XYZ file of C-alpha atoms in Angstrom:
721
model
C 49.447 4.935 38.806
C 48.727 5.669 42.149
C 50.700 7.652 43.479
C 50.649 10.498 46.308
C 51.744 11.154 49.524
C 55.149 9.213 49.633
C 57.631 10.103 52.243
C 60.647 10.914 51.565
C 62.977 8.149 51.706
C 60.646 5.824 49.877
C 60.244 8.070 46.618
C 64.823 7.924 47.322
C 64.379 4.115 47.510
C 61.972 3.260 44.618
C 63.572 5.601 42.905
C 67.481 3.705 42.992
C 65.335 0.173 42.551
C 64.274 2.605 39.295
C 67.551 3.712 38.468
C 69.309 -0.300 38.645
C 66.323 -1.455 36.686
C 67.309 0.815 33.478
C 66.021 2.919 31.262
C 62.571 1.551 29.876
C 60.937 2.143 26.343
C 57.986 4.385 26.407
C 55.290 3.909 23.802
C 52.281 6.615 23.471
C 49.891 6.594 21.939
C 46.836 9.295 22.211
C 42.716 8.160 22.524
C 41.322 8.612 19.018
C 37.904 9.060 18.382
C 34.568 6.154 18.074
C 34.460 4.577 14.949
C 31.175 3.191 15.527
C 27.955 5.187 16.562
C 27.049 6.659 19.470
C 24.851 8.742 20.905
C 24.844 12.295 19.691
C 26.308 13.706 23.127
C 26.401 17.355 23.825
C 26.378 19.670 26.857
C 22.571 19.305 26.647
C 23.269 15.714 27.675
C 26.473 15.622 30.151
C 27.663 17.396 33.099
C 31.499 17.009 33.255
C 32.563 17.949 36.399
C 36.645 18.130 37.900
C 38.745 18.071 35.262
C 35.960 16.679 32.438
C 36.860 17.778 29.274
C 33.719 18.472 26.863
C 31.526 16.600 24.258
C 34.912 15.708 20.744
C 33.958 13.998 17.666
C 31.719 14.147 14.518
C 27.893 14.195 15.501
C 26.667 10.569 15.563
C 30.781 9.579 16.730
C 31.135 11.320 20.312
C 32.809 10.309 23.110
C 34.161 12.550 25.906
C 37.701 12.310 28.667
C 37.231 11.496 31.541
C 40.485 13.080 32.867
C 42.621 14.354 30.724
C 46.696 13.741 29.539
C 47.965 16.496 31.751
C 47.487 16.872 35.122
C 48.279 13.704 37.144
C 46.925 12.590 40.953
C 43.915 14.240 39.524
C 40.161 13.572 38.719
C 37.565 14.076 36.459
C 33.693 12.160 35.878
C 30.761 12.947 32.905
C 27.155 12.153 34.473
C 24.801 11.527 32.005
C 21.669 14.323 33.241
C 18.915 12.153 32.212
C 18.878 9.663 35.181
C 17.109 6.501 35.269
C 14.366 4.504 36.918
C 14.918 1.320 38.934
C 11.058 1.155 38.749
C 11.373 -0.627 35.208
C 13.668 -2.267 33.544
C 16.518 -0.198 31.852
C 19.933 -0.867 29.481
C 23.089 1.318 28.965
C 25.543 -0.025 26.579
C 28.649 2.919 26.593
C 32.411 2.386 24.881
C 35.595 2.546 26.548
C 39.029 3.787 25.892
C 42.125 4.447 28.256
C 45.331 5.144 26.442
C 47.533 2.172 25.726
C 51.088 4.677 27.986
C 53.587 3.086 28.517
C 53.686 3.824 32.864
C 49.763 3.085 34.154
C 47.389 6.140 36.092
C 44.557 4.635 37.322
C 41.951 3.285 36.001
C 38.122 4.670 35.270
C 34.432 3.548 37.190
C 31.669 3.267 35.721
C 28.322 4.556 38.692
C 25.811 4.911 39.680
C 24.601 7.453 42.190
C 22.129 9.349 43.480
C 23.951 12.930 44.594
C 23.735 15.006 41.955
C 25.123 15.926 39.107
C 28.168 17.612 40.625
C 29.247 14.298 42.388
C 32.999 13.669 42.777
C 35.330 11.608 45.032
C 38.221 13.543 46.376
C 40.607 14.437 43.372
C 43.536 11.568 43.388
C 44.917 8.481 41.845
C 43.378 5.713 43.309
C 39.966 7.195 43.918
C 39.757 6.216 40.932
C 36.902 9.392 41.341
C 34.741 7.511 42.845
C 36.147 5.251 46.312
C 37.299 6.891 49.078
C 41.175 7.432 49.026
C 43.815 5.315 50.703
C 44.352 7.498 54.110
C 41.681 7.854 56.875
C 40.050 5.390 58.806
C 36.614 7.291 60.201
C 34.217 7.142 58.518
C 36.053 4.454 55.949
C 33.843 6.017 53.631
C 35.269 9.162 53.768
C 35.869 11.005 50.431
C 34.000 8.996 48.100
C 30.840 9.471 46.262
C 27.303 9.164 49.210
C 24.512 6.762 47.917
C 26.744 5.003 44.514
C 26.996 1.652 43.070
C 30.711 1.697 41.027
C 32.752 -0.881 38.754
C 35.529 -0.387 38.753
C 38.335 -0.485 35.733
C 41.789 -0.912 37.980
C 44.504 -0.632 35.989
C 46.572 0.088 38.921
C 48.251 -2.774 41.477
C 47.543 -1.157 44.303
C 49.422 -2.785 47.678
C 52.446 -0.548 48.565
C 51.423 1.272 51.418
C 54.685 2.475 52.025
C 55.517 3.374 48.631
C 52.333 5.489 49.707
C 50.567 3.045 46.427
C 48.118 2.106 49.390
C 46.583 -1.637 50.475
C 43.574 -0.803 48.296
C 44.215 -3.704 46.143
C 45.392 -6.104 49.205
C 42.267 -9.065 48.600
C 42.972 -9.704 44.790
C 45.972 -10.730 42.549
C 47.591 -8.685 40.749
C 47.404 -6.687 37.893
C 44.190 -5.036 35.688
C 40.515 -5.816 37.359
C 37.298 -5.529 36.959
C 35.395 -5.073 40.298
C 32.340 -3.386 41.539
C 31.105 -2.320 45.016
C 29.472 1.052 47.007
C 32.147 3.526 47.701
C 29.224 5.365 49.530
C 29.143 2.993 52.491
C 31.861 2.000 55.243
C 30.921 -1.746 54.906
C 32.738 -1.337 51.171
C 36.305 -1.015 53.050
C 38.400 -2.798 56.235
C 42.117 -0.692 56.846
C 45.802 -2.700 57.426
C 49.292 -1.616 57.724
C 51.161 -1.215 61.879
C 52.309 1.689 60.446
C 50.629 3.473 57.487
C 47.075 2.353 57.796
C 45.586 1.792 55.042
C 42.146 1.160 52.836
C 41.720 -2.480 51.468
C 38.890 -2.305 49.023
C 36.803 -4.888 49.218
C 36.331 -6.137 45.865
C 33.256 -8.053 45.062
C 33.363 -10.292 41.495
C 36.629 -9.559 40.809
C 38.048 -10.542 37.128
C 41.169 -10.922 35.964
C 41.929 -8.560 32.917
C 45.538 -8.821 30.953
C 45.868 -5.716 29.804
C 42.773 -2.476 29.868
C 44.124 -0.120 28.762
C 45.777 -1.491 25.151
C 43.723 2.270 23.572
C 41.189 0.542 21.905
C 37.530 1.421 22.907
C 35.701 -2.171 24.390
C 31.903 -2.310 25.028
C 30.729 -1.729 28.142
C 26.648 -2.569 29.028
C 24.238 -2.073 32.178
C 21.283 -4.143 31.781
C 18.721 -4.234 34.637
C 15.837 -6.592 34.898
C 13.391 -4.795 37.014
C 10.871 -8.056 37.073
C 14.002 -10.698 38.566
C 15.642 -7.290 40.609
C 18.926 -7.374 39.223
C 21.763 -5.832 37.399
C 24.215 -7.247 34.573
C 26.661 -6.023 33.207
C 28.894 -7.245 30.277
C 32.034 -6.219 28.725
C 32.617 -8.990 25.947
C 36.158 -8.440 24.857
C 37.438 -9.250 28.497
C 34.842 -11.664 29.066
C 32.992 -9.891 32.022
C 29.673 -11.643 33.294
C 28.473 -10.531 35.397
C 24.909 -10.414 37.675
C 24.209 -8.302 40.632
C 21.240 -9.143 42.336
C 19.070 -5.763 43.897
C 18.229 -6.159 46.959
C 17.746 -3.928 49.887
C 21.202 -3.618 50.323
C 21.984 -2.037 47.020
C 18.853 -0.022 46.111
C 19.667 1.679 50.897
C 23.844 2.644 48.928
C 21.536 4.003 46.360
C 18.367 5.832 47.907
C 16.795 3.820 46.004
C 14.459 3.711 48.538
C 13.124 7.367 48.438
C 12.918 7.111 45.590
C 15.591 9.547 44.042
C 16.639 10.154 40.708
C 19.589 8.306 40.286
C 22.393 9.316 37.426
C 24.722 7.110 35.897
C 28.291 8.184 33.777
C 31.907 6.905 34.726
C 34.639 8.960 36.019
C 38.597 8.307 36.136
C 41.528 9.414 38.070
C 45.423 9.858 37.731
C 47.928 9.150 39.655
C 51.936 10.133 39.389
C 52.338 10.071 36.165
C 49.093 11.000 33.047
C 46.927 8.445 31.345
C 44.342 9.520 28.965
C 40.445 8.036 28.721
C 37.278 8.290 27.636
C 33.963 7.505 27.399
C 31.350 7.358 24.670
C 27.732 6.460 24.261
C 26.107 4.633 22.730
C 23.134 3.243 23.758
C 20.603 5.008 26.908
C 16.674 2.742 26.957
C 14.822 3.149 29.753
C 14.640 6.319 30.728
C 10.537 6.845 29.489
C 7.200 4.524 31.454
C 5.273 4.042 27.619
C 2.296 1.152 27.970
C 1.248 0.456 24.212
C -1.486 -0.847 22.298
C -3.365 -1.395 18.411
C -6.913 -2.024 18.365
C -8.798 -2.528 14.967
C -12.228 -2.170 13.730
C -15.060 -2.426 12.193
C -16.329 0.631 10.792
C -20.018 1.349 10.030
C -21.388 0.382 13.043
C -18.255 0.078 14.670
C -16.892 -3.432 15.774
C -13.498 -4.108 17.865
C -12.194 -6.343 15.607
C -9.437 -6.897 17.574
C -6.736 -5.373 20.531
C -3.039 -6.655 20.611
C -3.807 -6.147 24.507
C -5.378 -9.163 25.105
C -6.423 -11.982 23.193
C -9.676 -13.172 21.314
C -11.259 -17.016 22.074
C -11.907 -16.947 18.866
C -10.958 -14.140 15.879
C -12.982 -11.820 14.329
C -14.698 -12.370 10.572
C -15.740 -8.913 8.626
C -16.267 -8.254 5.141
C -13.672 -6.948 2.426
C -16.291 -3.973 2.019
C -16.172 -2.784 5.331
C -13.565 -0.139 6.733
C -11.307 -1.345 8.965
C -9.609 1.313 11.675
C -6.600 0.819 12.827
C -6.083 3.460 16.785
C -2.257 2.510 18.120
C -2.775 3.963 22.461
C 0.587 5.673 23.148
C 0.549 6.195 27.209
C 3.523 8.479 28.266
C 3.419 8.089 31.541
C 3.998 10.933 34.347
C 6.441 8.327 35.879
C 8.229 8.706 33.271
C 12.697 9.661 33.149
C 12.472 11.714 30.552
C 9.845 15.014 29.976
C 9.674 14.407 26.588
C 10.301 12.565 23.013
C 11.879 14.283 20.675
C 10.131 13.595 17.550
C 12.219 10.865 14.730
C 11.185 8.597 16.077
C 8.698 5.711 14.419
C 5.842 3.418 15.076
C 5.462 0.291 12.073
C 2.252 -1.598 11.686
C 1.835 -4.717 9.648
C 0.942 -3.756 6.580
C -0.205 -7.594 4.450
C 1.340 -7.790 1.523
C -1.400 -8.629 -1.513
C -4.400 -6.446 -0.247
C -5.144 -2.751 -0.700
C -4.001 -1.144 2.513
C -3.426 1.438 1.790
C -4.617 5.451 4.143
C -5.145 8.571 3.018
C -4.134 9.482 6.035
C -1.751 8.276 9.345
C -3.711 10.593 12.130
C -2.174 11.650 15.825
C -3.215 13.879 18.330
C -4.519 13.386 22.188
C -6.651 11.189 23.198
C -8.390 12.941 25.351
C -8.737 15.531 21.981
C -9.278 12.767 18.741
C -11.772 10.006 20.602
C -15.284 10.492 19.462
C -18.392 7.723 20.512
C -15.253 5.076 21.068
C -13.550 5.801 18.646
C -10.043 9.131 16.710
C -10.955 11.213 14.364
C -8.534 13.514 12.859
C -5.365 14.745 14.617
C -2.720 16.050 12.915
C -2.078 14.530 9.687
C 2.023 12.817 9.171
C 4.226 11.140 7.057
C 4.860 7.467 6.153
C 5.489 5.137 3.861
C 4.802 1.170 2.823
C 8.237 -0.367 3.148
C 8.642 -4.143 2.935
C 4.808 -5.201 5.154
C 4.972 -2.464 7.134
C 3.482 1.019 7.286
C 5.976 3.321 9.122
C 4.966 6.265 11.059
C 7.599 8.441 11.916
C 5.705 10.157 14.903
C 6.297 14.236 15.964
C 7.049 15.388 19.728
C 5.931 13.990 22.486
C 5.494 15.061 26.221
C 4.950 12.853 29.539
C 1.067 12.917 31.312
C -0.058 12.033 28.031
C -1.894 9.972 25.932
C -2.159 9.417 22.392
C -4.111 8.373 19.133
C -1.767 6.937 16.287
C -5.038 5.226 13.644
C -5.764 5.518 10.020
C -8.563 4.341 8.204
C -8.074 1.497 5.411
C -10.612 -0.322 3.136
C -9.766 -3.870 1.806
C -9.996 -3.407 -3.164
C -7.634 -6.662 -4.425
C -8.809 -9.928 -4.001
C -6.791 -12.527 -5.253
C -7.491 -14.042 -8.885
C -10.647 -16.140 -9.609
C -11.052 -16.833 -5.892
C -13.190 -14.751 -3.766
C -11.139 -13.495 -0.298
C -10.463 -15.598 3.126
C -7.468 -14.348 4.478
C -5.816 -14.329 7.726
C -4.241 -9.751 8.503
C -2.244 -10.682 11.662
C -2.569 -7.848 13.624
C 1.712 -6.476 15.422
C 3.051 -2.992 15.860
C 5.685 -1.635 16.844
C 7.274 1.694 18.384
C 10.770 1.375 17.320
C 12.092 3.489 20.208
C 15.460 5.295 20.180
C 18.329 5.911 22.827
C 16.512 6.967 25.781
C 12.473 4.650 25.763
C 12.762 0.840 25.193
C 11.628 0.027 21.961
C 7.947 -1.853 22.242
C 6.000 -4.083 20.358
C 2.470 -5.186 20.304
C 0.732 -7.707 19.521
C 1.033 -11.616 18.121
C 0.883 -11.858 14.808
C 0.559 -15.965 16.313
C -1.726 -15.031 18.489
C -3.995 -11.138 17.232
C -5.492 -11.870 13.898
C -8.539 -11.047 11.833
C -10.489 -12.727 9.338
C -11.285 -11.201 6.722
C -13.818 -12.101 3.968
C -15.403 -10.941 1.028
C -17.149 -11.800 -2.213
C -16.609 -9.896 -5.577
C -19.642 -10.082 -8.129
C -19.429 -8.584 -10.986
C -21.489 -6.125 -12.372
C -22.989 -5.651 -15.965
C -22.781 -2.694 -16.935
C -24.667 -2.371 -19.844
C -28.217 -2.888 -20.191
C -31.046 -1.567 -17.905
C -32.287 -1.768 -13.631
C -36.100 -2.302 -14.763
C -38.228 -3.260 -17.925
C -39.659 0.578 -17.095
C -35.726 2.597 -17.958
C -35.464 -0.855 -20.885
C -38.487 0.804 -22.249
C -37.462 4.089 -22.156
C -33.706 3.201 -23.298
C -34.938 0.117 -26.407
C -32.347 -0.478 -29.019
C -34.706 0.018 -32.379
C -34.227 -3.779 -34.673
C -36.587 -4.298 -37.869
C -37.665 -7.203 -39.109
C -34.948 -9.764 -40.958
C -32.166 -8.358 -39.128
C -29.975 -9.579 -36.229
C -30.371 -8.533 -32.964
C -27.311 -6.670 -31.972
C -26.770 -6.538 -27.949
C -23.397 -4.866 -26.074
C -21.758 -6.888 -22.359
C -19.779 -4.559 -20.797
C -18.958 -6.496 -16.843
C -17.322 -4.911 -14.611
C -14.918 -7.514 -12.242
C -12.180 -7.363 -10.377
C -10.370 -10.616 -9.919
C -12.431 -12.848 -12.937
C -10.654 -14.458 -16.139
C -14.081 -15.159 -17.481
C -17.853 -15.137 -16.961
C -20.378 -17.010 -18.739
C -24.374 -14.532 -19.385
C -27.450 -16.261 -19.016
C -29.956 -14.827 -20.654
C -33.718 -15.443 -21.119
C -35.440 -15.563 -24.977
C -37.198 -11.830 -25.802
C -40.158 -11.459 -24.400
C -43.436 -8.862 -23.836
C -43.807 -6.935 -20.904
C -47.110 -9.543 -19.712
C -44.806 -12.449 -19.520
C -43.736 -13.433 -16.075
C -40.228 -14.740 -16.115
C -38.938 -17.072 -13.887
C -35.379 -18.403 -12.942
C -35.836 -21.452 -15.910
C -36.883 -19.628 -17.772
C -32.400 -18.262 -18.104
C -29.686 -20.354 -20.047
C -26.286 -19.500 -21.285
C -25.725 -17.564 -24.117
C -21.784 -17.118 -23.923
C -18.629 -17.924 -22.642
C -16.739 -14.255 -22.183
C -12.558 -14.315 -21.564
C -10.057 -11.631 -20.183
C -6.479 -11.847 -20.335
C -5.771 -9.176 -18.107
C -8.086 -8.521 -15.440
C -7.675 -4.414 -16.063
C -9.901 -4.194 -19.526
C -13.620 -4.491 -18.948
C -15.379 -8.125 -19.146
C -16.852 -7.860 -22.725
C -18.561 -9.280 -25.120
C -21.465 -8.666 -28.273
C -24.907 -11.105 -27.568
C -26.255 -11.459 -30.970
C -30.047 -13.067 -31.117
C -32.201 -14.082 -33.588
C -35.548 -12.051 -34.218
C -37.301 -14.635 -36.817
C -39.956 -15.329 -34.132
C -39.992 -11.646 -33.756
C -44.143 -9.769 -34.814
C -42.790 -6.526 -36.178
C -45.010 -3.019 -33.898
C -44.365 -4.424 -30.612
C -41.731 -3.434 -28.462
C -39.838 -7.098 -26.840
C -37.416 -7.023 -23.842
C -34.048 -9.868 -22.660
C -33.710 -10.909 -18.889
C -29.300 -10.976 -18.544
C -27.055 -11.889 -15.435
C -23.626 -13.142 -15.348
C -21.767 -15.317 -13.352
C -18.078 -14.861 -12.971
C -15.359 -17.687 -11.822
C -15.567 -17.674 -8.339
C -19.889 -18.970 -9.039
C -20.520 -15.140 -8.278
C -23.600 -13.483 -9.506
C -24.257 -9.810 -11.230
C -28.209 -8.583 -10.594
C -29.763 -9.002 -14.202
C -29.707 -6.249 -15.655
C -32.832 -5.291 -19.027
C -32.404 -4.938 -22.488
C -35.363 -3.160 -24.398
C -36.034 -3.227 -27.809
C -38.635 -2.108 -30.181
C -38.981 -4.252 -32.831
C -40.469 -2.210 -36.122
C -41.271 -3.648 -39.401
C -39.555 -2.955 -43.335
C -40.018 -2.721 -46.879
C -38.818 -5.114 -49.213
C -39.287 -5.148 -52.597
C -38.866 -8.056 -53.572
C -39.274 -8.987 -57.141
C -39.923 -7.435 -60.025
C -39.771 -8.879 -63.539
C -35.769 -9.334 -65.114
C -36.669 -9.976 -68.920
C -39.620 -7.984 -70.655
C -39.084 -9.526 -74.470
C -40.672 -7.403 -77.551
C -41.252 -9.138 -81.098
C -39.384 -9.613 -83.488
C -40.815 -7.212 -86.834
C -39.532 -5.999 -89.937
C -38.768 -2.376 -90.885
C -43.164 -3.432 -92.833
C -44.623 -4.374 -89.596
C -42.468 -1.916 -86.967
C -44.174 1.357 -89.509
C -47.870 0.068 -89.565
C -47.458 0.005 -85.940
C -46.899 3.734 -85.383
C -49.990 5.595 -84.330
C -51.912 8.864 -84.940
C -49.445 9.779 -81.976
C -46.801 9.369 -84.621
C -45.423 6.969 -81.959
C -44.007 2.979 -82.837
C -45.691 0.765 -79.845
C -44.395 -2.286 -79.666
C -45.391 -5.246 -77.750
C -44.028 -6.461 -74.208
C -44.100 -10.369 -73.578
C -43.227 -12.543 -70.439
C -43.575 -16.179 -71.546
C -39.807 -16.631 -70.005
C -39.230 -14.959 -66.657
C -42.539 -14.031 -63.329
C -43.998 -11.074 -64.480
C -45.270 -10.398 -60.622
C -43.680 -6.883 -59.857
C -43.558 -7.039 -55.673
C -43.676 -5.071 -52.777
C -43.922 -5.286 -48.667
C -44.308 -2.923 -46.247
C -44.364 -4.447 -42.506
C -43.595 -0.936 -41.284
C -44.937 2.936 -39.631
C -43.673 4.547 -43.398
C -45.184 4.006 -46.724
C -42.798 3.904 -49.262
C -43.039 4.565 -53.886
C -40.995 2.910 -56.232
C -39.394 4.753 -58.836
C -38.142 3.171 -62.911
C -35.336 4.324 -64.534
C -35.223 3.022 -68.343
C -31.201 2.774 -69.619
C -30.007 3.386 -73.116
C -30.592 0.388 -75.715
C -26.613 -1.131 -76.737
C -25.794 -1.230 -79.618
C -26.832 2.207 -81.536
C -30.050 2.735 -79.908
C -29.744 6.722 -81.737
C -30.527 4.493 -85.193
C -33.182 3.740 -83.373
C -34.921 6.092 -81.556
C -34.027 9.609 -80.252
C -36.293 7.708 -76.424
C -36.787 4.330 -76.109
C -40.566 4.548 -73.141
C -42.000 1.180 -71.679
C -45.782 2.192 -70.918
C -48.798 0.419 -69.808
C -51.848 0.336 -70.494
C -55.336 -0.206 -68.259
C -56.759 -3.204 -71.403
C -59.924 -1.972 -69.601
C -59.912 1.510 -69.732
C -56.589 1.952 -72.066
C -55.659 4.977 -70.111
C -52.036 5.550 -69.477
C -50.412 3.479 -65.679
C -47.527 4.266 -65.937
C -44.002 5.916 -67.911
C -40.265 4.372 -67.259
C -38.078 7.113 -69.645
C -35.142 7.616 -68.937
C -34.959 10.055 -66.635
C -36.060 7.448 -63.395
C -39.710 8.849 -61.852
C -42.435 7.024 -60.210
C -43.986 4.218 -60.850
C -46.101 3.295 -58.352
C -46.692 4.941 -54.143
C -48.225 3.168 -50.705
C -50.879 6.096 -50.314
C -51.741 6.430 -45.732
C -54.384 5.057 -46.019
C -54.290 2.106 -49.054
C -52.948 -1.243 -48.914
C -49.514 -1.141 -47.591
C -48.959 -4.264 -50.035
C -48.590 -4.134 -53.383
C -48.551 -6.797 -56.089
C -48.701 -6.305 -60.513
C -49.624 -9.279 -62.435
C -48.054 -7.290 -65.361
C -49.217 -9.553 -67.916
C -52.700 -7.838 -66.768
C -51.548 -4.221 -68.474
C -51.115 -4.120 -71.537
C -47.158 -2.882 -71.781
C -45.002 -1.938 -74.861
C -42.022 -0.435 -75.925
C -43.241 3.042 -77.443
C -40.368 5.248 -79.658
C -41.026 8.212 -81.960
C -38.563 5.191 -85.135
C -35.927 6.383 -87.244
C -37.381 5.068 -90.016
C -34.576 6.003 -91.932
C -32.422 5.254 -90.104
C -32.899 1.844 -89.427
C -30.465 -0.691 -89.316
C -31.608 -4.839 -88.509
C -30.139 -5.367 -85.246
C -31.060 -6.773 -82.076
C -31.849 -3.863 -79.166
C -31.163 -4.634 -75.402
C -31.665 -2.615 -72.041
C -32.506 -2.608 -68.205
C -34.536 -0.581 -65.951
C -33.647 0.728 -63.041
C -36.293 -0.228 -60.318
C -35.367 1.853 -57.378
C -38.196 1.264 -53.911
C -37.978 4.372 -51.338
C -39.267 4.501 -48.132
C -39.709 7.340 -45.769
C -38.714 5.019 -42.214
C -36.797 7.024 -40.456
C -35.275 5.407 -36.577
C -34.875 7.533 -34.290
């Protein structure tokens, strides 16, 4: 309530009216802390003047008393220490709360002024801490904050000059209202009265409000748009939305023509009653003049793919094998009001899904220190995360007057399954800002992008790159055996691959594309595993003692072809035991005939025949080794001990009667290849005199059929290295 300088008779008269009106019910409610996030205001960010208090509340839920709830006829103010500049757009969001008391007194005002951080109007209720007081006429603006612009939230209707309340609100409807003007300008006031000369405030864009002092917090936003040179303020709870032109009058009243710093804050006053009033700074944007743009480069050789500061007529195309460098340029201009930005602001870069774009590190530094040959190198490593298609890094402190670079390098390693890569990579960078600097966005995904292409050819990891290498790594393969060649294929994205191979060829053979044919289709279910197979190849047409080669390549699902690899095989011969008589028949003899067959050496000789079975003993050798054939006579069945202690198979040369071979119960060499001899052996046992030789036990012999077996075993000197 604006009560100040009241003469005695007016006071008595008014008091009498109160007595007639009866006793009023008084409802009291103190200002409480905001339940919404605010700036973490401390004494370093604000300057209280007059009866204003210090920051209160929990960090991040702070508020400041503009004037206390105990002192009448007093004013206070709170100034934000960081000035704003009308050379660029800014946005201020502040909340205010006026105590819901029985009697209103007197209001608050949002003020922008270039008079300094100690500015405050004469301490009296009608001034609300910013206007000129009710009395005095020369000049009219005496006592007001000079060089200022104010938006008042008036809670008391001043239109009773004889009571001492003055005539400030004569030209507006009674009740609470919101309006604006320039407190330090004489044009903001006129005069009224003949006995007492009072000032009348020229209210602009007045909005009547039912109850500003309801004890609730109300959001108040001021936005300056530099391109249109307008200042717009809104109070959504009261339906207030007013635009003020920032014209020559505005600039002159705030001394903007001299580039003076403009401080903002709130003032308030108590008149004849006390009423708590508080403000909370929610958001302050626009104190920093900062430019940002992002360049994307291909490395080795250096090539600019795009710049978010311009729009390319044709998007650049880059192969996925290239290293890509993202470099964001931040110019923190000298024209900024804020000397530095504390750490904590985040920078976000689009990070497309489906591609591997994980950098080793994100670096930060002054452009003058880390730019080398047109590209950034090194700097301070910053923490970063990748979330929801964004690479987000937290920036350190930045000081105005410097240009900074944030950069990282990426390689694209992933690819779509069974497809070659042909992807659009959009580029956009967001500087998320904080309470003192607006967020910035550089780049539009619709217009700022580059084309990433790439083939992912399969790679044969088995075989050799040349015939010479294949020859040095030959696989030994024996005659009459299949050749088995392992196939292992590395491929990033294919689920299958076809194997193409030539026939076996020698070193002198020149192969052409027509010599290849499809040999196998290899499939896999898990991309993380290599494609594997083993080729089984027939070697019947190969000649022992020769080195052969096989050329192989693969084609994956996308049609990409691998390099040609070579396999070498050392094709060698083999020793084979083809046949031996499976049945050797002795003659049927009587005991007398057996006795007559005993010769002077004491052995009985029973002639053998091969009437029913082939008599050939056959061995072939196409290898580099030699062989020997061993033989062993097994025990005869059916009580052999009744016939003789040991029975031998002996072979004699019919011409010389020389013993050629003797097969006994002990294993021994029968035939052996000598290094200079024929490698093969073919013996027709019919050409020899063959006998069963033994010393019969005449006194024990009993009639019967005696049978036995001969074990043949072929040994070779072949060694596979």
